[in-house]
């Protein structure tokens, strides 16, 4: 295990040291990350990087193949554009976690802010706590799994993919252009495997699935301006 | 009473002012459909153009160059502010990003081949990077759009230049738009979408909400590209002064400024007609801002939107841009007749379509050659003007070489009115 003290390093110095460390031993531990931005950007070496603390924006952006573990909280956009590998966040994250995810797995053991999995195209995001509004907005593929409470407008305008939820109030929190469906046997098995692998205490039976409307013809506010003449009349009197 | 005047003459109101046929058909459409109209191509209404500027030739005060025997350099270096591998192109004309989806694969390949024939750069546009485009292009620019359809780290690795897209002139503030009839199986797979949907992508980047985040995003992109590749931001002309300042502070190597005339494959007519400001005043404002900030020589400026010939190119460069991007013009060179119906996907020339039968009609190599010829001819036209103005490099054209022929252009550009030294408005950079 290589130990790196990030206290006096610039982002690119740190990222270079991470690559050297992984080359040498396959395992790197980072002390004093001090909420630095852009840690492990585009990292593509096999191995494990453990960050002993909290990180700033874009941790593990474009990650490709390595395992990155954040022992604290992560800032906005953690795992953005990630291609492959694993990103485990032990605590909470800011907004837009896993934005544009293409592949790999992001596990947030705590809660996350709004727009988790925004525009994701593949891969898996698991949130053990709650999520903010617009989770999985414009999803084009992949799996978003939420164990805790949902925010408003989940799955708004998703085109493909699936969002697994067990919040009993899910029906009331759906975005437009999606519907709530039963979980299929194959999906349940995949969830069980993921839960086992990442040490998450949950059962797949409890989950329902949010899917895009099969028509693919999305309805939007702009196309159907909702004018309410009856209401206007009432207000006059 | 004069008996030669006939009684009961019906006067003829030939001119209908705003109640012309176009207005009436617009209203008819809305009265039927209950929604706004979508159309291909940029704005067709009148907007001020570079034709309102003239280039001053050299006579006794300066020596001209020999048009036929002496050289005028057009090689252009873009993005040298921080990138360690700036982009070098042979002529300051790039092919604007036009998506594979809006255009056919054959059209994209032809455009890419044209860049190889002329030594310039093509931008991929929305919806992924076609391998055949990359194989055939001389230099490849890759767009990072809010939708990220078909986008991945692989695209970034292939790029000679990156374009972080903020907006396009035809529909600034709106997102990408591809009609369902163009989303064939092939396009759907490429963009990772279901077949046949009407696609309305999002207008904001999910991984950069606002200018402060963009500073960090830029650092990320530099990390990814090892600081080698120039990073541009494509901005639609609106609050040009503010936007240019922000882009420069965020740390870009260059700006692509797309004026309100800019083309598109599909956009609401409202947007093309009424959003944004025209290319010429936008360019002036951008140059002024870069000069005020003291970064004019570092930050490259590419301008697009209604650029059609070498005169536009020469004037744009004289005002202070480094290069132009052409969209619609390149399509016309391939055979497009600007029918404004790109959005239907029924382009009989095989350019703005995904229909397999229509696509066969485009002769790729023939189209590539025509686009290359167009670029060469445009370059030659600009060079002709530059030499007549006494320049050994196209880039040496300057504002002092221009005059406005209309009050409007004069007020908008700060370039003196012909036959006088008056500027009706803010002066722009030189006293005469
Ligand atoms: C068919 C077509 C498709 C376009 N697709 C894109 C696109 O995907 N991304 C983009 O940034 N601009 C797109 N544009 C805008 C062009 O990049 C460029 O800004 C514009 O065409 C310049 O104006 P001009 O057509 O007058 O030269 C498109 C334009 C056309 C005509």
Tab-separated table of C-alpha atoms in Angstrom, chain A residues 3-221:
chain	number	residue	atom	x	y	z
A	3	UNK	CA	0.504	6.332	1.165
A	4	UNK	CA	0.173	9.765	-0.390
A	5	UNK	CA	-0.158	12.940	1.623
A	6	UNK	CA	-2.243	15.248	-0.549
A	7	UNK	CA	-1.891	18.265	1.732
A	8	UNK	CA	0.633	20.165	-0.382
A	9	UNK	CA	-0.053	18.698	-3.793
A	10	UNK	CA	-1.801	20.242	-6.757
A	11	UNK	CA	-4.515	18.241	-8.488
A	12	UNK	CA	-2.302	17.084	-11.299
A	13	UNK	CA	0.585	16.268	-8.976
A	14	UNK	CA	-1.744	14.145	-6.864
A	15	UNK	CA	-3.216	12.393	-9.891
A	16	UNK	CA	0.268	11.595	-11.201
A	17	UNK	CA	1.259	10.151	-7.827
A	18	UNK	CA	-1.882	8.013	-7.759
A	19	UNK	CA	-0.937	6.494	-11.112
A	20	UNK	CA	2.647	5.859	-9.960
A	21	UNK	CA	1.339	4.313	-6.740
A	22	UNK	CA	-0.999	1.979	-8.587
A	23	UNK	CA	1.808	0.962	-10.923
A	24	UNK	CA	3.958	0.058	-7.961
A	25	UNK	CA	1.566	-1.851	-5.744
A	26	UNK	CA	-2.007	-1.722	-6.912
A	27	UNK	CA	-3.185	-0.023	-3.738
A	28	UNK	CA	-3.003	3.614	-2.781
A	29	UNK	CA	-4.211	5.496	0.261
A	30	UNK	CA	-4.601	9.271	0.216
A	31	UNK	CA	-4.354	11.306	3.385
A	32	UNK	CA	-5.500	14.914	3.783
A	33	UNK	CA	-7.575	15.194	0.621
A	34	UNK	CA	-9.023	18.423	2.030
A	35	UNK	CA	-11.997	18.419	-0.333
A	36	UNK	CA	-9.751	18.765	-3.348
A	37	UNK	CA	-11.451	18.778	-6.760
A	38	UNK	CA	-10.815	16.397	-9.636
A	39	UNK	CA	-9.179	13.587	-7.702
A	40	UNK	CA	-8.603	10.450	-9.796
A	41	UNK	CA	-9.853	12.031	-13.026
A	42	UNK	CA	-9.928	9.496	-15.833
A	43	UNK	CA	-7.970	6.946	-13.803
A	44	UNK	CA	-7.714	3.740	-15.785
A	45	UNK	CA	-5.214	1.581	-13.914
A	46	UNK	CA	-6.465	-1.520	-12.152
A	47	UNK	CA	-6.167	-1.206	-8.397
A	48	UNK	CA	-7.745	0.484	-5.405
A	49	UNK	CA	-7.478	4.091	-4.293
A	50	UNK	CA	-8.776	4.863	-0.820
A	51	UNK	CA	-9.315	8.504	-0.002
A	52	UNK	CA	-9.145	9.058	3.762
A	53	UNK	CA	-11.480	12.000	4.037
A	54	UNK	CA	-13.860	14.080	1.980
A	55	UNK	CA	-13.461	15.249	-1.601
A	56	UNK	CA	-14.505	18.255	-3.673
A	57	UNK	CA	-16.090	18.272	-7.132
A	58	UNK	CA	-15.784	15.649	-9.859
A	59	UNK	CA	-14.078	12.889	-7.872
A	60	UNK	CA	-13.493	9.945	-10.183
A	61	UNK	CA	-14.835	11.735	-13.241
A	62	UNK	CA	-14.286	9.652	-16.395
A	63	UNK	CA	-13.006	6.843	-14.149
A	64	UNK	CA	-12.219	3.740	-16.132
A	65	UNK	CA	-11.553	0.499	-14.350
A	66	UNK	CA	-10.045	1.391	-10.990
A	67	UNK	CA	-11.794	1.151	-7.628
A	68	UNK	CA	-11.984	4.445	-5.763
A	69	UNK	CA	-13.219	4.525	-2.183
A	70	UNK	CA	-14.066	7.811	-0.486
A	71	UNK	CA	-14.131	7.366	3.264
A	72	UNK	CA	-15.922	10.683	3.795
A	73	UNK	CA	-18.346	12.830	1.830
A	74	UNK	CA	-18.021	13.702	-1.846
A	75	UNK	CA	-18.836	17.016	-3.510
A	76	UNK	CA	-20.965	17.632	-6.584
A	77	UNK	CA	-20.597	15.584	-9.769
A	78	UNK	CA	-18.840	12.621	-8.151
A	79	UNK	CA	-18.249	9.945	-10.813
A	80	UNK	CA	-19.385	12.135	-13.706
A	81	UNK	CA	-18.966	10.534	-17.141
A	82	UNK	CA	-17.571	7.403	-15.484
A	83	UNK	CA	-16.769	4.611	-17.940
A	84	UNK	CA	-16.006	1.572	-15.807
A	85	UNK	CA	-14.775	0.498	-12.380
A	86	UNK	CA	-16.108	1.154	-8.897
A	87	UNK	CA	-16.671	4.304	-6.913
A	88	UNK	CA	-17.720	3.785	-3.305
A	89	UNK	CA	-18.675	6.749	-1.148
A	90	UNK	CA	-19.016	5.890	2.530
A	91	UNK	CA	-20.975	9.005	3.481
A	92	UNK	CA	-23.083	11.523	1.533
A	93	UNK	CA	-22.596	13.342	-1.742
A	94	UNK	CA	-23.566	16.684	-3.247
A	95	UNK	CA	-25.814	17.017	-6.272
A	96	UNK	CA	-25.517	15.482	-9.732
A	97	UNK	CA	-23.685	12.350	-8.565
A	98	UNK	CA	-22.981	9.910	-11.394
A	99	UNK	CA	-24.046	12.392	-14.063
A	100	UNK	CA	-23.669	10.956	-17.583
A	101	UNK	CA	-22.457	7.644	-16.174
A	102	UNK	CA	-21.602	5.253	-19.002
A	103	UNK	CA	-20.513	2.211	-17.054
A	104	UNK	CA	-19.177	0.846	-13.785
A	105	UNK	CA	-20.779	1.059	-10.370
A	106	UNK	CA	-21.256	3.973	-7.996
A	107	UNK	CA	-22.367	3.153	-4.458
A	108	UNK	CA	-23.364	5.988	-2.156
A	109	UNK	CA	-23.743	4.553	1.343
A	110	UNK	CA	-25.271	7.776	2.649
A	111	UNK	CA	-27.683	10.157	0.945
A	112	UNK	CA	-27.307	12.252	-2.169
A	113	UNK	CA	-28.608	15.560	-3.509
A	114	UNK	CA	-30.644	16.347	-6.583
A	115	UNK	CA	-30.252	14.914	-10.080
A	116	UNK	CA	-28.351	11.776	-9.189
A	117	UNK	CA	-27.718	9.837	-12.414
A	118	UNK	CA	-28.657	12.754	-14.651
A	119	UNK	CA	-28.437	11.629	-18.285
A	120	UNK	CA	-26.824	8.322	-17.315
A	121	UNK	CA	-26.340	5.928	-20.220
A	122	UNK	CA	-25.212	2.750	-18.536
A	123	UNK	CA	-23.709	1.303	-15.379
A	124	UNK	CA	-25.241	1.190	-11.925
A	125	UNK	CA	-25.784	3.715	-9.176
A	126	UNK	CA	-26.895	2.574	-5.738
A	127	UNK	CA	-27.971	5.128	-3.150
A	128	UNK	CA	-28.518	3.648	0.315
A	129	UNK	CA	-29.984	6.828	1.785
A	130	UNK	CA	-32.374	9.302	0.228
A	131	UNK	CA	-32.168	11.218	-3.061
A	132	UNK	CA	-33.156	14.788	-3.927
A	133	UNK	CA	-35.359	15.941	-6.777
A	134	UNK	CA	-35.083	14.861	-10.416
A	135	UNK	CA	-33.191	11.634	-9.728
A	136	UNK	CA	-32.431	9.854	-12.999
A	137	UNK	CA	-33.607	12.732	-15.168
A	138	UNK	CA	-33.058	12.091	-18.913
A	139	UNK	CA	-31.706	8.598	-18.200
A	140	UNK	CA	-30.684	6.837	-21.394
A	141	UNK	CA	-29.649	3.534	-19.858
A	142	UNK	CA	-28.328	1.702	-16.821
A	143	UNK	CA	-29.736	1.140	-13.358
A	144	UNK	CA	-30.378	3.592	-10.550
A	145	UNK	CA	-31.271	1.936	-7.262
A	146	UNK	CA	-32.580	4.021	-4.381
A	147	UNK	CA	-33.146	2.487	-0.955
A	148	UNK	CA	-34.279	5.612	0.889
A	149	UNK	CA	-36.771	8.385	0.358
A	150	UNK	CA	-37.297	9.907	-3.074
A	151	UNK	CA	-37.419	13.561	-4.029
A	152	UNK	CA	-39.866	15.036	-6.529
A	153	UNK	CA	-40.013	14.272	-10.263
A	154	UNK	CA	-37.987	11.122	-10.291
A	155	UNK	CA	-37.166	9.779	-13.753
A	156	UNK	CA	-38.337	12.909	-15.537
A	157	UNK	CA	-37.986	12.419	-19.309
A	158	UNK	CA	-36.054	9.191	-19.147
A	159	UNK	CA	-35.675	7.472	-22.510
A	160	UNK	CA	-34.305	4.123	-21.408
A	161	UNK	CA	-32.990	2.349	-18.319
A	162	UNK	CA	-34.670	1.543	-15.016
A	163	UNK	CA	-34.920	3.154	-11.597
A	164	UNK	CA	-35.478	0.774	-8.685
A	165	UNK	CA	-37.195	2.302	-5.670
A	166	UNK	CA	-38.768	1.130	-2.440
A	167	UNK	CA	-40.186	4.440	-1.202
A	168	UNK	CA	-43.894	3.726	-0.607
A	169	UNK	CA	-44.764	7.189	-1.934
A	170	UNK	CA	-43.014	6.656	-5.275
A	171	UNK	CA	-46.248	7.005	-7.273
A	172	UNK	CA	-46.670	10.573	-6.022
A	173	UNK	CA	-43.133	11.544	-6.890
A	174	UNK	CA	-42.886	10.382	-10.489
A	175	UNK	CA	-41.676	12.804	-13.127
A	176	UNK	CA	-43.547	13.008	-16.406
A	177	UNK	CA	-43.136	10.453	-19.180
A	178	UNK	CA	-42.544	7.497	-16.799
A	179	UNK	CA	-44.629	4.825	-15.082
A	180	UNK	CA	-44.267	2.559	-12.073
A	181	UNK	CA	-43.927	-1.143	-12.805
A	182	UNK	CA	-43.264	-4.469	-11.060
A	183	UNK	CA	-39.749	-5.773	-10.740
A	184	UNK	CA	-38.940	-8.720	-12.995
A	185	UNK	CA	-37.294	-11.919	-11.805
A	186	UNK	CA	-34.045	-11.275	-13.645
A	187	UNK	CA	-33.854	-7.753	-12.288
A	188	UNK	CA	-34.503	-8.984	-8.741
A	189	UNK	CA	-31.617	-11.425	-9.046
A	190	UNK	CA	-29.304	-8.692	-10.269
A	191	UNK	CA	-30.276	-6.495	-7.328
A	192	UNK	CA	-29.681	-9.322	-4.830
A	193	UNK	CA	-26.225	-9.889	-6.287
A	194	UNK	CA	-25.366	-6.197	-6.083
A	195	UNK	CA	-26.597	-5.939	-2.476
A	196	UNK	CA	-24.502	-8.951	-1.492
A	197	UNK	CA	-21.436	-7.682	-3.275
A	198	UNK	CA	-21.539	-4.235	-1.689
A	199	UNK	CA	-22.666	-5.358	1.787
A	200	UNK	CA	-26.058	-3.670	1.599
A	201	UNK	CA	-28.862	-4.911	3.792
A	202	UNK	CA	-31.916	-4.896	1.515
A	203	UNK	CA	-34.278	-7.308	-0.188
A	204	UNK	CA	-35.195	-7.070	-3.839
A	205	UNK	CA	-38.910	-7.890	-3.238
A	206	UNK	CA	-39.442	-4.498	-1.686
A	207	UNK	CA	-38.597	-2.731	-4.951
A	208	UNK	CA	-40.728	-1.310	-7.724
A	209	UNK	CA	-39.334	-0.069	-11.017
A	210	UNK	CA	-39.747	3.282	-12.738
A	211	UNK	CA	-39.557	2.924	-16.495
A	212	UNK	CA	-39.879	5.279	-19.458
A	213	UNK	CA	-43.244	5.322	-21.211
A	214	UNK	CA	-43.053	2.698	-23.963
A	215	UNK	CA	-44.437	5.067	-26.606
A	216	UNK	CA	-41.232	7.097	-26.535
A	217	UNK	CA	-43.422	10.050	-27.544
A	218	UNK	CA	-42.825	12.368	-24.694
A	219	UNK	CA	-45.261	15.059	-23.714
A	220	UNK	CA	-43.938	18.410	-22.680
A	221	UNK	CA	-45.416	21.503	-21.121
